[in-house]
Each structure stands twice: as structure tokens, then as C-alpha cells.
Amino acid sequence: MFEQVLDAVRAHDRIIIHRHFRPDGDAIGSQTGLKYLIKANFPDKEVYSVGDDPARYGFIEGCAVDTASDDMYADALAVILDCGGASLISDTRYSLAKTTVRLDHHLFTGRIADIEVIRPEYESCCGIVTALAMEAGFMLDKTAAKALFTGMVTDSGRFRYDTTGADTFMRAAYLMQAGFSTDEIYLPLYEEELGRVQLRAYFIGKIKLTEHNVAYIYTDRAEMMQLGADDFTVSRGMANVMSDIKGVSIWVNFTETEAGVLCELRSSRHNINPVAVKYGGGGHAKASGATVADRETAMRMLNDLDKMSNGAEI
């Protein structure tokens, strides 16, 4: 599956790794994991990670962003990870590279790179990078293994989502051979300050239901300013306070920002991706996102989700 990717890695002395902006655990984990796998197995190669700040996932060892000048791309291989569309890539200079590769597990919406491995059946992009390491027979670096395990945990919902299968656990077991404790992953990932717990409780109190049991939260710009919380913490960070509500199989979190209304769509049963795509977004069958212009558009999206919850095709 990865022969062309491995040939490209071998053929380039400089490799620059990209991922999506506003990164989650899978984006940072796959970027960091691939970087340290290449460094461990091809010590003479230059490997750089680029993009916006790791933010919430800055605790992942080795995830610091590198500086890469434009002229470094001329003879380089650019690897794009965990990106379902070109508009999501953090740092557009990947297009300056001699050769481009994309590894991704989002639903395919169009070609981005010269060489692509798109596997939506995988629970995470970290899982794809791990499969690459297994196929290649790479020496397993502990920093890489911890980063990849972290991304597998976050994008599989702690191994709960239905993309989790026997192969997922085989890859996780392979990574754990590097000799780390799961406490090294779970404690920094899920331990929270009291203020964060209280913030989550506040958002639980905001949950509303549509006629056909779509749960939603809408946070306007004034409320965001009053809370003093960043966009990522509220939009993606609070989306799953609505999960596990009995009778609710679709939920969506709307957050007003300077760039528009961030929409985080989730489902335990339905394929909500077509709704996200309709409004200019994308993602996975049961976890997608989009950014819309205003509240009125967000409410149209909510209406579509309500119809879907009632059995309509969107």
C-alpha cells in the first residue's frame, strides 16, 4: 500500500511535513510520529514539521513547529497529513515542493498531491502512519510511538467509534512495543483544570433540542468575549458534551468567531458528512465540520440535520 510513499521518502534528502490548521490530536500525532520515524530510520535526512501552533496538543513530545524557508521546498518532499481538502492545509507552501504526498483518512473529495493514500476505513491518520511503519519494517522510535498512539486515541474516541476494529488494536499493540505507559498518554490528554470542568458544565446547561431530537449549542460572539475562551476550546472542545444523551443521535456545536460560525457536527448513527459538504465543509461520516457565514446559515444547517434525524435524505 505504501510502496510509492516509501520510494518518495527514500528519493528526497529533505522532507517537510504539513497537516491541517487548528490541529487536533491526530494531526499533531501523525505529523510528529512521521517526523521521528523518518529521523530514526533515515538519520541523514532533514525532516521539518510546519504549521500553526499545536495549542491544546502542545504536550505531545517533539511536536514543536520548525522554521522552513521558501527555498527549502525546491528539492523537497512535502507530506500532507490528516487533510480532507487543500483549503484545510496549514501553510500552503507545500505546493512549492518538488514532490507531494498525502496520507489521509477523511472521505475523498479531490486530489491534492502527486502520491495519495486515502483510507477512510482507518480510525485515524496516525493509524495510517503506523501501518506504513509496520509495512516498511521501521525501527520504532518511542517519541514517534507515543505521538501516534495519542492520535489513535483521540480520533477513535478512546477506541469507541465504529471505525475501531481488530486492526486498530493490532496497530496500537505494535506502538506499545516502544515501551511507554498509557498513563503517559491519558493523564496529559484528559486531566483538566477545575475551570475547564466548570466550563464544560456551563455548556451542558446550554444544550437545546430540535423537534426531532438533534442536540445543539449556539454561542454568539458577545458570549465568547464574556467567557474569554478561545475558539477551539469552545467549538471542538465542547462538541461532545452532547454525546451519550439518550434518544439523541445527531448533535452540533455552533460557535461564532471572527471568521464566521464554526459548526462541529457529530453523530452516533447517521452519515452527517453530506450536510457538512453542502455547507462547504467535510470530514468523516460521523464527525464533520464546516464554517458558515452567519447564524441564519447555521440555522439552515440545523434544519437539515433535524430532517435527517427524522429519516430524510440530505
Short mmCIF file of C-alpha atoms in Angstrom, two decimals:
data_model
loop_
_atom_site.label_atom_id
_atom_site.label_comp_id
_atom_site.label_asym_id
_atom_site.label_seq_id
_atom_site.Cartn_x
_atom_site.Cartn_y
_atom_site.Cartn_z
CA MET A 1 0.00 0.00 0.00
CA PHE A 2 2.86 2.39 0.76
CA GLU A 3 5.46 1.47 -1.88
CA GLN A 4 5.23 4.79 -3.74
CA VAL A 5 5.28 6.76 -0.48
CA LEU A 6 8.39 4.94 0.75
CA ASP A 7 10.11 5.39 -2.62
CA ALA A 8 9.43 9.13 -2.41
CA VAL A 9 10.85 9.31 1.13
CA ARG A 10 13.99 7.47 0.02
CA ALA A 11 14.41 9.72 -3.04
CA HIS A 12 14.45 13.06 -1.17
CA ASP A 13 17.03 14.38 1.26
CA ARG A 14 14.65 16.96 2.72
CA ILE A 15 11.12 16.21 3.89
CA ILE A 16 8.68 18.86 5.11
CA ILE A 17 5.54 17.63 6.88
CA HIS A 18 2.25 19.54 6.81
CA ARG A 19 -1.15 18.93 8.49
CA HIS A 20 -4.42 20.81 8.89
CA PHE A 21 -4.75 24.13 10.71
CA ARG A 22 -6.33 24.30 14.18
CA PRO A 23 -4.77 20.86 14.75
CA ASP A 24 -6.30 18.07 16.79
CA GLY A 25 -4.53 15.11 18.37
CA ASP A 26 -4.50 13.13 15.13
CA ALA A 27 -2.96 15.98 13.12
CA ILE A 28 -0.21 16.66 15.66
CA GLY A 29 0.28 12.96 16.43
CA SER A 30 0.66 11.90 12.80
CA GLN A 31 2.96 14.83 11.97
CA THR A 32 5.19 14.25 14.99
CA GLY A 33 5.09 10.48 14.62
CA LEU A 34 6.10 10.52 10.96
CA LYS A 35 8.85 13.06 11.62
CA TYR A 36 10.51 10.92 14.27
CA LEU A 37 10.02 7.68 12.35
CA ILE A 38 11.88 9.18 9.39
CA LYS A 39 14.60 10.66 11.61
CA ALA A 40 15.13 7.29 13.33
CA ASN A 41 15.22 5.25 10.13
CA PHE A 42 16.83 7.75 7.75
CA PRO A 43 19.22 9.69 10.04
CA ASP A 44 20.88 11.56 7.16
CA LYS A 45 17.65 13.19 6.00
CA GLU A 46 16.43 16.65 7.03
CA VAL A 47 12.88 16.48 8.41
CA TYR A 48 10.74 19.51 9.31
CA SER A 49 7.26 19.96 10.77
CA VAL A 50 5.40 23.13 9.78
CA GLY A 51 2.03 24.69 10.55
CA ASP A 52 0.21 26.75 13.14
CA ASP A 53 0.70 26.34 16.89
CA PRO A 54 -0.09 22.87 18.35
CA ALA A 55 -2.13 24.67 21.06
CA ARG A 56 -4.12 22.15 23.13
CA TYR A 57 -1.84 19.32 21.98
CA GLY A 58 1.44 21.03 22.75
CA PHE A 59 2.08 18.43 25.46
CA ILE A 60 2.94 15.84 22.77
CA GLU A 61 6.68 15.29 22.98
CA GLY A 62 8.56 16.55 19.93
CA CYS A 63 5.63 18.44 18.39
CA ALA A 64 7.29 21.88 18.22
CA VAL A 65 6.89 23.58 14.84
CA ASP A 66 10.07 24.09 12.79
CA THR A 67 11.10 27.05 10.66
CA ALA A 68 11.41 26.32 6.95
CA SER A 69 12.22 28.96 4.34
CA ASP A 70 10.60 29.04 0.90
CA ASP A 71 13.77 27.99 -0.90
CA MET A 72 13.96 24.80 1.18
CA TYR A 73 10.98 23.42 -0.77
CA ALA A 74 12.65 23.41 -4.19
CA ASP A 75 14.11 19.89 -3.91
CA ALA A 76 11.95 18.72 -1.02
CA LEU A 77 9.22 16.17 -0.49
CA ALA A 78 6.15 17.72 1.16
CA VAL A 79 3.96 15.27 3.07
CA ILE A 80 0.39 16.34 3.86
CA LEU A 81 -1.32 14.55 6.74
CA ASP A 82 -4.91 14.38 8.00
CA CYS A 83 -6.29 16.85 5.43
CA GLY A 84 -9.51 16.21 3.55
CA GLY A 85 -9.12 19.32 1.38
CA ALA A 86 -6.47 21.78 0.21
CA SER A 87 -8.16 24.69 1.99
CA LEU A 88 -7.51 22.99 5.34
CA ILE A 89 -3.74 22.67 4.99
CA SER A 90 -1.76 24.79 7.43
CA ASP A 91 0.98 26.55 5.41
CA THR A 92 0.22 26.50 1.70
CA ARG A 93 3.87 26.29 0.66
CA TYR A 94 3.51 22.55 0.19
CA SER A 95 2.74 23.47 -3.43
CA LEU A 96 6.36 24.68 -3.83
CA ALA A 97 7.76 21.20 -3.19
CA LYS A 98 9.33 19.02 -5.87
CA THR A 99 7.06 16.12 -4.90
CA THR A 100 3.95 15.94 -2.73
CA VAL A 101 2.43 13.03 -0.80
CA ARG A 102 -0.84 12.89 1.12
CA LEU A 103 -1.85 10.35 3.78
CA ASP A 104 -5.42 10.80 4.99
CA HIS A 105 -8.46 9.02 6.40
CA HIS A 106 -11.15 11.56 5.52
CA LEU A 107 -13.70 10.91 2.78
CA PHE A 108 -12.14 11.66 -0.61
CA THR A 109 -13.24 14.99 -2.13
CA GLY A 110 -10.49 15.59 -4.70
CA ARG A 111 -6.82 15.05 -5.40
CA ILE A 112 -4.25 17.29 -3.67
CA ALA A 113 -0.87 15.57 -4.01
CA ASP A 114 1.21 13.66 -6.56
CA ILE A 115 1.02 10.48 -4.47
CA GLU A 116 -2.01 9.79 -2.28
CA VAL A 117 -3.05 7.10 0.18
CA ILE A 118 -6.64 7.80 1.27
CA ARG A 119 -8.15 5.21 3.61
CA PRO A 120 -11.44 6.34 5.21
CA GLU A 121 -11.84 2.97 6.90
CA TYR A 122 -8.94 3.80 9.23
CA GLU A 123 -9.79 5.25 12.63
CA SER A 124 -7.08 7.91 12.32
CA CYS A 125 -4.29 9.27 10.17
CA CYS A 126 -1.97 8.11 12.96
CA GLY A 127 -3.22 4.61 12.21
CA ILE A 128 -2.19 5.03 8.56
CA VAL A 129 1.29 6.25 9.53
CA THR A 130 1.59 3.30 11.91
CA ALA A 131 0.59 0.90 9.12
CA LEU A 132 3.29 2.48 6.94
CA ALA A 133 5.88 1.87 9.66
CA MET A 134 4.75 -1.74 10.03
CA GLU A 135 4.83 -2.39 6.28
CA ALA A 136 8.28 -0.82 5.96
CA GLY A 137 9.69 -2.70 8.94
CA PHE A 138 10.83 0.56 10.52
CA MET A 139 12.71 0.72 13.78
CA LEU A 140 10.15 2.10 16.24
CA ASP A 141 11.13 5.36 17.93
CA LYS A 142 9.50 5.93 21.35
CA THR A 143 8.70 9.60 20.67
CA ALA A 144 7.03 8.61 17.40
CA ALA A 145 5.12 5.75 19.03
CA LYS A 146 3.71 7.93 21.81
CA ALA A 147 2.61 10.62 19.36
CA LEU A 148 0.93 8.10 17.06
CA PHE A 149 -0.82 6.34 19.94
CA THR A 150 -2.14 9.71 21.16
CA GLY A 151 -3.71 10.45 17.78
CA MET A 152 -5.24 6.99 17.57
CA VAL A 153 -6.82 7.50 20.99
CA THR A 154 -8.27 10.94 20.24
CA ASP A 155 -9.64 10.21 16.75
CA SER A 156 -11.16 6.88 17.78
CA GLY A 157 -12.89 8.41 20.81
CA ARG A 158 -10.75 6.26 23.10
CA PHE A 159 -11.38 3.28 20.79
CA ARG A 160 -15.18 3.71 20.92
CA TYR A 161 -16.07 4.83 17.37
CA ASP A 162 -17.18 2.28 14.82
CA THR A 163 -14.06 2.70 12.68
CA THR A 164 -12.25 0.93 15.52
CA GLY A 165 -11.60 -2.69 14.59
CA ALA A 166 -9.22 -5.56 15.23
CA ASP A 167 -6.58 -3.91 13.01
CA THR A 168 -6.77 -0.79 15.18
CA PHE A 169 -5.76 -2.76 18.26
CA MET A 170 -3.02 -4.56 16.32
CA ARG A 171 -1.53 -1.19 15.41
CA ALA A 172 -1.90 0.07 18.98
CA ALA A 173 -0.17 -3.07 20.29
CA TYR A 174 2.66 -2.54 17.80
CA LEU A 175 3.18 1.02 19.06
CA MET A 176 3.20 -0.07 22.68
CA GLN A 177 6.22 -2.25 21.96
CA ALA A 178 8.19 1.02 22.14
CA GLY A 179 7.89 0.75 25.91
CA PHE A 180 5.71 3.65 27.09
CA SER A 181 2.96 3.59 29.70
CA THR A 182 -0.59 4.53 28.72
CA ASP A 183 -0.53 6.90 31.73
CA GLU A 184 1.95 8.99 29.73
CA ILE A 185 -0.80 9.47 27.15
CA TYR A 186 -4.05 9.59 29.10
CA LEU A 187 -3.05 11.84 32.00
CA PRO A 188 -1.97 14.90 29.96
CA LEU A 189 -4.71 14.22 27.43
CA TYR A 190 -7.71 14.07 29.76
CA GLU A 191 -6.65 15.64 33.06
CA GLU A 192 -8.35 19.06 33.34
CA GLU A 193 -8.12 22.20 35.41
CA LEU A 194 -11.19 22.92 37.55
CA GLY A 195 -12.02 25.89 35.33
CA ARG A 196 -12.26 23.63 32.28
CA VAL A 197 -14.60 21.26 34.13
CA GLN A 198 -16.77 24.22 35.13
CA LEU A 199 -16.76 25.48 31.54
CA ARG A 200 -18.00 22.11 30.34
CA ALA A 201 -20.75 22.19 32.95
CA TYR A 202 -21.75 25.64 31.68
CA PHE A 203 -22.08 24.35 28.12
CA ILE A 204 -24.05 21.31 29.24
CA GLY A 205 -26.56 23.80 30.63
CA LYS A 206 -26.86 25.42 27.17
CA ILE A 207 -27.95 22.26 25.32
CA LYS A 208 -31.19 22.54 23.35
CA LEU A 209 -33.12 20.01 21.26
CA THR A 210 -34.86 20.37 17.90
CA GLU A 211 -38.23 18.83 17.13
CA HIS A 212 -36.61 15.55 16.09
CA ASN A 213 -34.03 15.39 18.88
CA VAL A 214 -30.96 17.00 17.34
CA ALA A 215 -28.99 18.43 20.25
CA TYR A 216 -27.29 21.77 19.65
CA ILE A 217 -25.47 24.63 21.32
CA TYR A 218 -25.14 28.11 19.84
CA THR A 219 -22.58 30.54 21.28
CA ASP A 220 -22.57 34.06 19.86
CA ARG A 221 -19.59 36.40 19.67
CA ALA A 222 -20.61 38.50 22.69
CA GLU A 223 -20.85 35.39 24.85
CA MET A 224 -17.46 34.21 23.59
CA MET A 225 -15.93 37.54 24.61
CA GLN A 226 -17.55 37.29 28.03
CA LEU A 227 -16.28 33.74 28.57
CA GLY A 228 -12.75 34.63 27.49
CA ALA A 229 -12.31 31.17 25.96
CA ASP A 230 -10.56 30.53 22.66
CA ASP A 231 -12.45 29.37 19.58
CA PHE A 232 -11.01 25.84 19.57
CA THR A 233 -11.82 25.20 23.25
CA VAL A 234 -15.46 26.09 22.68
CA SER A 235 -16.10 24.80 19.14
CA ARG A 236 -14.40 21.43 19.04
CA GLY A 237 -13.72 21.13 22.76
CA MET A 238 -17.37 21.38 23.80
CA ALA A 239 -18.98 19.48 20.91
CA ASN A 240 -19.08 16.17 22.71
CA VAL A 241 -20.73 17.43 25.89
CA MET A 242 -23.83 16.49 23.88
CA SER A 243 -22.77 12.90 23.20
CA ASP A 244 -24.35 9.98 25.05
CA ILE A 245 -27.73 11.71 25.55
CA LYS A 246 -30.43 9.06 25.37
CA GLY A 247 -32.55 9.49 22.24
CA VAL A 248 -30.05 11.85 20.55
CA SER A 249 -28.11 10.51 17.56
CA ILE A 250 -27.08 13.85 15.98
CA TRP A 251 -25.57 16.86 17.72
CA VAL A 252 -23.93 20.07 16.53
CA ASN A 253 -21.99 22.86 18.20
CA PHE A 254 -22.17 26.36 16.66
CA THR A 255 -19.55 28.92 17.69
CA GLU A 256 -19.37 32.48 16.35
CA THR A 257 -15.84 33.65 15.54
CA GLU A 258 -14.27 36.46 13.54
CA ALA A 259 -14.02 34.06 10.59
CA GLY A 260 -17.67 33.01 10.71
CA VAL A 261 -19.71 30.41 12.57
CA LEU A 262 -17.75 27.23 13.29
CA CYS A 263 -20.00 24.18 13.01
CA GLU A 264 -18.93 20.90 14.60
CA LEU A 265 -21.26 18.07 13.53
CA ARG A 266 -21.33 14.69 15.25
CA SER A 267 -23.49 11.57 15.09
CA SER A 268 -23.63 8.12 16.62
CA ARG A 269 -25.73 6.64 13.81
CA HIS A 270 -26.14 8.88 10.75
CA ASN A 271 -23.72 9.89 7.99
CA ILE A 272 -23.74 13.65 8.60
CA ASN A 273 -20.89 14.33 6.16
CA PRO A 274 -23.21 15.29 3.24
CA VAL A 275 -24.62 18.12 5.37
CA ALA A 276 -21.14 19.41 6.16
CA VAL A 277 -20.19 19.22 2.46
CA LYS A 278 -23.38 21.07 1.47
CA TYR A 279 -22.20 23.99 3.60
CA GLY A 280 -18.61 23.99 2.36
CA GLY A 281 -17.08 21.65 4.92
CA GLY A 282 -16.29 17.97 5.20
CA GLY A 283 -14.68 15.32 7.35
CA HIS A 284 -15.87 11.87 8.35
CA ALA A 285 -19.21 10.09 8.16
CA LYS A 286 -19.94 10.69 11.85
CA ALA A 287 -17.68 13.64 12.68
CA SER A 288 -17.54 16.59 10.30
CA GLY A 289 -17.17 20.34 10.37
CA ALA A 290 -17.82 23.49 8.38
CA THR A 291 -17.57 27.25 8.71
CA VAL A 292 -20.60 29.26 7.60
CA ALA A 293 -21.11 32.99 7.20
CA ASP A 294 -23.75 33.74 9.81
CA ARG A 295 -26.35 32.49 12.28
CA GLU A 296 -29.06 32.32 9.63
CA THR A 297 -26.99 29.86 7.58
CA ALA A 298 -26.17 27.87 10.72
CA MET A 299 -29.87 27.51 11.46
CA ARG A 300 -30.49 26.23 7.93
CA MET A 301 -27.86 23.59 8.59
CA LEU A 302 -29.59 22.72 11.86
CA ASN A 303 -32.87 22.34 9.97
CA ASP A 304 -31.20 19.93 7.53
CA LEU A 305 -29.84 17.89 10.42
CA ASP A 306 -33.29 17.82 12.00
CA LYS A 307 -34.74 16.46 8.75
CA MET A 308 -32.00 13.82 8.66
CA SER A 309 -32.80 12.82 12.23
CA ASN A 310 -36.40 12.31 11.09
CA GLY A 311 -35.31 9.98 8.27
CA ALA A 312 -34.90 12.35 5.32
CA GLU A 313 -32.06 12.00 2.80
CA ILE A 314 -29.89 15.12 2.51
#
